[in-house]
Tab-separated table of C-alpha atoms and ligand atoms in Angstrom:
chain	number	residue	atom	x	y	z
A	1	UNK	CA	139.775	-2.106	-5.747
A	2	UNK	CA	136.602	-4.006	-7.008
A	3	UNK	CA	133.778	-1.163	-8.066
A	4	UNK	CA	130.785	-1.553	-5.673
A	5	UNK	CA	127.467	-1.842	-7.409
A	6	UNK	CA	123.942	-1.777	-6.411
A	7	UNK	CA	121.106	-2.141	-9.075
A	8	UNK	CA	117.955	-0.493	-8.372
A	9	UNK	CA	114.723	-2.051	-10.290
A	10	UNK	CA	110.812	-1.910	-9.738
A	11	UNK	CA	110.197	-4.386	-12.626
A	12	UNK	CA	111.127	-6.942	-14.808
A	13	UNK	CA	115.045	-6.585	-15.214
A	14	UNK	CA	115.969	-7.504	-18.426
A	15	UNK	CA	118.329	-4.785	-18.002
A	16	UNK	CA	119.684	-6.245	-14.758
A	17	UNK	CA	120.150	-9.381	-16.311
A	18	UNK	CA	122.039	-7.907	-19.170
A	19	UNK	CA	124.370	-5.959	-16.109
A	20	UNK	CA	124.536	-9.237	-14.811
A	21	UNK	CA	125.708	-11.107	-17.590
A	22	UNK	CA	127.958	-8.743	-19.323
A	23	UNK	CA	129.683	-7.149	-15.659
A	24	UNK	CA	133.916	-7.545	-16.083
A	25	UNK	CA	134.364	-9.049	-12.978
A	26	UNK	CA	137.617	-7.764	-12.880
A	27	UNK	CA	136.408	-4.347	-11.866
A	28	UNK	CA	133.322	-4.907	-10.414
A	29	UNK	CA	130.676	-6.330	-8.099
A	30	UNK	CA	126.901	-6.263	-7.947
A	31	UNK	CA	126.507	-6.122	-3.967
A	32	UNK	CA	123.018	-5.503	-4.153
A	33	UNK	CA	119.801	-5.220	-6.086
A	34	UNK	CA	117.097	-2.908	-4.190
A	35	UNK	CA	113.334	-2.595	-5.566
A	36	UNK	CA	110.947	-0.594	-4.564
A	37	UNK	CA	108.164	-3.680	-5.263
A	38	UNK	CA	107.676	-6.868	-3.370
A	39	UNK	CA	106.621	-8.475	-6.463
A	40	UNK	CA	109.381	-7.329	-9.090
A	41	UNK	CA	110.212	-10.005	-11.269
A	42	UNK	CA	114.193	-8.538	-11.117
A	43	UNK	CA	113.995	-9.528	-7.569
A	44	UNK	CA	114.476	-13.311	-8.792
A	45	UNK	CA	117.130	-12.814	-11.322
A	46	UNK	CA	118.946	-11.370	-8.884
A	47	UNK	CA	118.783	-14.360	-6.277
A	48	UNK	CA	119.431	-16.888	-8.893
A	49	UNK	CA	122.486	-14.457	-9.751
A	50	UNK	CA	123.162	-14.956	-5.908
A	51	UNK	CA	123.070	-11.829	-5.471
A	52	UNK	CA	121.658	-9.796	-2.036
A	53	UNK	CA	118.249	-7.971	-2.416
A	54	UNK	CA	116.857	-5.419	-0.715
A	55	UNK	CA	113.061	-4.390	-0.614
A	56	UNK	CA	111.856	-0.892	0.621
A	57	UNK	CA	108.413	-0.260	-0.225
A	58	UNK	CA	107.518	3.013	-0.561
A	59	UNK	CA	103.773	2.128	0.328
A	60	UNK	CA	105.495	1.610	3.770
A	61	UNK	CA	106.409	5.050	3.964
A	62	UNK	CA	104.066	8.576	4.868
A	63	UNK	CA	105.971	10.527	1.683
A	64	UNK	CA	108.590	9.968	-0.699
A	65	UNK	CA	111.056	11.822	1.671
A	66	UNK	CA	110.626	9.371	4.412
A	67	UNK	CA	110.978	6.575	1.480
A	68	UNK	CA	114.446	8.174	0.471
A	69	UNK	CA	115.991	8.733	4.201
A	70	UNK	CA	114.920	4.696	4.547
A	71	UNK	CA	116.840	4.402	0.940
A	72	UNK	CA	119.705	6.430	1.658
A	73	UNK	CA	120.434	4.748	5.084
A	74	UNK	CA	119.984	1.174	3.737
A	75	UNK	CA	122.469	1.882	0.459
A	76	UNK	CA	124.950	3.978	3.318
A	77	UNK	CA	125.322	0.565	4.904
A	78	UNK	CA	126.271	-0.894	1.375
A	79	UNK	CA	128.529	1.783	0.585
A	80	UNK	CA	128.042	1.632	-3.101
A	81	UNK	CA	130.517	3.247	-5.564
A	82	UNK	CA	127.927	2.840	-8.537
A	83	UNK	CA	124.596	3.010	-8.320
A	84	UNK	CA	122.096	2.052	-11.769
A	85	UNK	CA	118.625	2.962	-11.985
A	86	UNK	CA	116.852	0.119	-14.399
A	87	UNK	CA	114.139	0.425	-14.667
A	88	UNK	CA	113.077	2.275	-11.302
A	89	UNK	CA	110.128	3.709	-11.406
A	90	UNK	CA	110.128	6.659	-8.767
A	91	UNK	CA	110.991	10.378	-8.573
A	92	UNK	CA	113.956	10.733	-6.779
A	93	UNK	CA	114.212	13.806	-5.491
A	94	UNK	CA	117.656	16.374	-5.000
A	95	UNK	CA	118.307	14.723	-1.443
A	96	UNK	CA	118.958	11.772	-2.886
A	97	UNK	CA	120.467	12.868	-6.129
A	98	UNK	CA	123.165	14.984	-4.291
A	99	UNK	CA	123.735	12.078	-2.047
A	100	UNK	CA	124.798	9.986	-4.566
A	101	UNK	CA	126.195	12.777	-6.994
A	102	UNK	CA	128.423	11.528	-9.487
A	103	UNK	CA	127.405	7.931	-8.562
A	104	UNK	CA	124.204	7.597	-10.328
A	105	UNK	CA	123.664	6.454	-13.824
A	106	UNK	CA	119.814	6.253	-15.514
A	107	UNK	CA	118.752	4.588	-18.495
A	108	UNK	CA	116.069	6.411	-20.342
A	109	UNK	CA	114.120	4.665	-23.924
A	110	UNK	CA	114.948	7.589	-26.021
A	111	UNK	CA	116.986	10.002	-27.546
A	112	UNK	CA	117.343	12.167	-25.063
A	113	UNK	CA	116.580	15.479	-24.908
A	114	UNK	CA	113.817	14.172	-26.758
A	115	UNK	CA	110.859	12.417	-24.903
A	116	UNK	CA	111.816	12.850	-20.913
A	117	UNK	CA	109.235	11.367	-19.049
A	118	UNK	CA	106.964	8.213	-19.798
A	119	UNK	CA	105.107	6.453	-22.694
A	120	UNK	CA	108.830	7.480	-24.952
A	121	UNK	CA	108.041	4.893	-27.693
A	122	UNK	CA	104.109	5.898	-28.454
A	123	UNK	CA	105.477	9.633	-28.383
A	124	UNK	CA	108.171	8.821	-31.316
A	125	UNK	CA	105.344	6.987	-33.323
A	126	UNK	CA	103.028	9.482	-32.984
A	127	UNK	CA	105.722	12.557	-33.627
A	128	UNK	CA	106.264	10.026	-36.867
A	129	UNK	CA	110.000	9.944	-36.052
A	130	UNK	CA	112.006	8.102	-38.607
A	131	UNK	CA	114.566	6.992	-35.948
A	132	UNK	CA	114.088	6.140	-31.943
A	133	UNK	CA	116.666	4.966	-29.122
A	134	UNK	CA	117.685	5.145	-25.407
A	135	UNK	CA	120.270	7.298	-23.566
A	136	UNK	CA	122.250	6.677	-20.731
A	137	UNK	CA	123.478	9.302	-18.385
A	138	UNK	CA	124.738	10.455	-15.025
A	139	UNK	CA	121.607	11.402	-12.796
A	140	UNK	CA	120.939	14.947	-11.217
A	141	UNK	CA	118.011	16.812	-10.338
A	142	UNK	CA	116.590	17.333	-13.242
A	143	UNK	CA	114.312	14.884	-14.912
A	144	UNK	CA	116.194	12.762	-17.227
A	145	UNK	CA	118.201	15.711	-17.487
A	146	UNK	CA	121.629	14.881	-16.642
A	147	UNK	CA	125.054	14.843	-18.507
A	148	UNK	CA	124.330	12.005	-21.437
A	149	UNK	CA	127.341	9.496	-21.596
A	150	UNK	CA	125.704	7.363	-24.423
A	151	UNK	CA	122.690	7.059	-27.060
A	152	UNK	CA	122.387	4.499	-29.415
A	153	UNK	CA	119.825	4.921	-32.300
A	154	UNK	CA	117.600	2.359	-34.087
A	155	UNK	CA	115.133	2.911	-37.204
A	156	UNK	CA	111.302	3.223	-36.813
A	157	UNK	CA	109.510	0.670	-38.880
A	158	UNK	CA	106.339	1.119	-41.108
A	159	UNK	CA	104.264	-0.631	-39.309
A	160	UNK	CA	106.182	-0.519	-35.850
A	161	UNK	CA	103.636	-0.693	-32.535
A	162	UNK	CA	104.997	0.943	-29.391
A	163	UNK	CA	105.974	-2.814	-28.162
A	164	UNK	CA	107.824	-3.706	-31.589
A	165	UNK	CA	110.028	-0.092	-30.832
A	166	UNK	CA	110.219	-0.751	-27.247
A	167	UNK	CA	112.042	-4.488	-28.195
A	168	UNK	CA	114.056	-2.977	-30.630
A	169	UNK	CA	115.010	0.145	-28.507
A	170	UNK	CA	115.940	-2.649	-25.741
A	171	UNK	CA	118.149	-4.462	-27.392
A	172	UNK	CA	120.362	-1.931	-27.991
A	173	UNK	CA	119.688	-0.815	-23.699
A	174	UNK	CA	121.744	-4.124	-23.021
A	175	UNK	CA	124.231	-3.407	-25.004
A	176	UNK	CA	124.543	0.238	-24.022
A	177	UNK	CA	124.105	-0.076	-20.434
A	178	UNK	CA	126.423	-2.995	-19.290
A	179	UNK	CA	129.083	-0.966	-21.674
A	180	UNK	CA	128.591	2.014	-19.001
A	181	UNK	CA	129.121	-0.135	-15.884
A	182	UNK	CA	131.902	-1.655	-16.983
A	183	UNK	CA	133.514	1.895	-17.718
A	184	UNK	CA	132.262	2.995	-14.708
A	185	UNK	CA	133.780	0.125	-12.804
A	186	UNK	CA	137.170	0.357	-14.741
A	187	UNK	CA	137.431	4.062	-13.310
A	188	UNK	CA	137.441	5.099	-16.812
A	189	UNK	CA	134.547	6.961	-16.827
A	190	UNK	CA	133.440	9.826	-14.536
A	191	UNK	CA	131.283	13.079	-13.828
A	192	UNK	CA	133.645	15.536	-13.330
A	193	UNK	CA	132.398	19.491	-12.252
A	194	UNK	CA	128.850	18.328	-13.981
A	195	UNK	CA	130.489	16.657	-16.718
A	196	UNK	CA	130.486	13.413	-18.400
A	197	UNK	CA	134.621	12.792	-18.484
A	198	UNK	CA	135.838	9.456	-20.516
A	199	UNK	CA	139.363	9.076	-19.631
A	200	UNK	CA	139.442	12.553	-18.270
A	201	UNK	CA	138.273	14.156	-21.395
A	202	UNK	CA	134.505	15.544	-21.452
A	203	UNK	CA	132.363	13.905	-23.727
A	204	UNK	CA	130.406	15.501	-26.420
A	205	UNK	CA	126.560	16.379	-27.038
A	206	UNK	CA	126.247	13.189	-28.141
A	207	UNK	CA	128.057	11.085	-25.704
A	208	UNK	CA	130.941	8.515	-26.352
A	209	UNK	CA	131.353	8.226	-29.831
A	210	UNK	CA	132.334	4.259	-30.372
A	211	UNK	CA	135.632	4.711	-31.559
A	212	UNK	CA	136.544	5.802	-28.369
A	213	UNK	CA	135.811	2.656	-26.673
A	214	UNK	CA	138.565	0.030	-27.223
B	1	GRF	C1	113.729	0.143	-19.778
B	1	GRF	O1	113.088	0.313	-20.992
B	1	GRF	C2	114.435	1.405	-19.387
B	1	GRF	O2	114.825	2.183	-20.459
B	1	GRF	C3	113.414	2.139	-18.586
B	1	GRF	O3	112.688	1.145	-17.912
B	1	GRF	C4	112.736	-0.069	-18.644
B	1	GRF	C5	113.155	-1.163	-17.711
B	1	GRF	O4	113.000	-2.446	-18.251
B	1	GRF	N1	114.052	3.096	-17.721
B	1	GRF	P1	113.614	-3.708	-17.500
B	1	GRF	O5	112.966	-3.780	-16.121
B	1	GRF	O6	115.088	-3.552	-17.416
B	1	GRF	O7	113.210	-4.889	-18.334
């Protein structure tokens, strides 16, 4: 059976383009792409992809609870197997995090635990970190919290700006993240009682190491 994905943005999607590109179409399907803005640019990758969007606003909405139930009803009537947070830029709160338990995978520009929360690359240069990258891992209540399934690392630069480290540091994201899906998809990889499993096996503090991946 063909894994069901839905691809939820608020921005530009380079990383939804790299999903798009790179997906094994063997094992799954992009069913949907849902933003949370009107005006995401991610929006028209996807329909160029030919893929179905969907557009909740949470402007629309009195609170972000009302936002989610609207979120969680319209995904329901997807029925999603995978769902990948690229780039979107809300709070979700435990509702929706134990709704979609063990189907939820965020990509976060650094090496987590270091640097949850915003403005990741301007933190490393300013911690004068001689090395920077992005995590990906399986979603649950806490803020970029959950069990990591994958970091890759790249070197800070003399020199480096927080936009030179945030093109390096995404580079590697579209390698990293399409990787994920298309373990995901392949039912190789799971969350299994809280933790990151590759073929049944939990993975390390540090993730996958590569030479597991064949
Ligand atoms: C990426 O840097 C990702 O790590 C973060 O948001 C950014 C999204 O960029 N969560 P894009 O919309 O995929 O270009």
């Amino acid at each position: 059976m063909v894994c069901r994905i839905v691809v939820l943005i608020s921005g530009s999607g380079s990383n939804l383009q790299a999903l798009i590109d790179k997906l094994d179409r063997q094992y799954g399907e992009i069913v949907a792409v849902l933003s949370n803005r009107p005006d995401a640019y991610g929006l028209e990758r996807a329909r160029r992809a030919g893929i179905n969007t969907l557009v909740l606003d949470h402007k629309d909405y009195a609170d972000r609870e009302s936002f989610e139930r609207a979120m969680i009803a319209r995904l329901d009537e997807v029925a999603p197997d995978l769902l990948i947070l690229a780039g979107f830029m809300r709070i979700l709160t435990t509702e929706f995090v134990s709704h979609f338990q063990g189907r939820l995978l965020n990509i976060h520009p650094s090496l987590l635990p270091k640097y949850k929360g915003l403005h990741t690359h301007k933190r490393a240069l300013e911690a004068g970190d001689s090395e920077h990258g992005a995590t990906v891992h399986f979603v649950t209540e806490e803020l970029d919290g959950g069990p990591l399934v994958v970091q890759a690392r790249v070197p800070v630069i003399p020199g480096d700006t927080p936009e030179s480290l945030a093109e390096r540091v995404q580079h590697q994201e579209h390698v990293l993240y399409p990787l994920t899906m298309n373990l995901f998809a392949s039912g190789r990889l799971r969350l299994i009682d809280g933790r990151a499993c590759l073929d049944n096996k939990p993975l390390g503090a540090s993730g996958i190491e590569p030479e597991r991946i064949d």
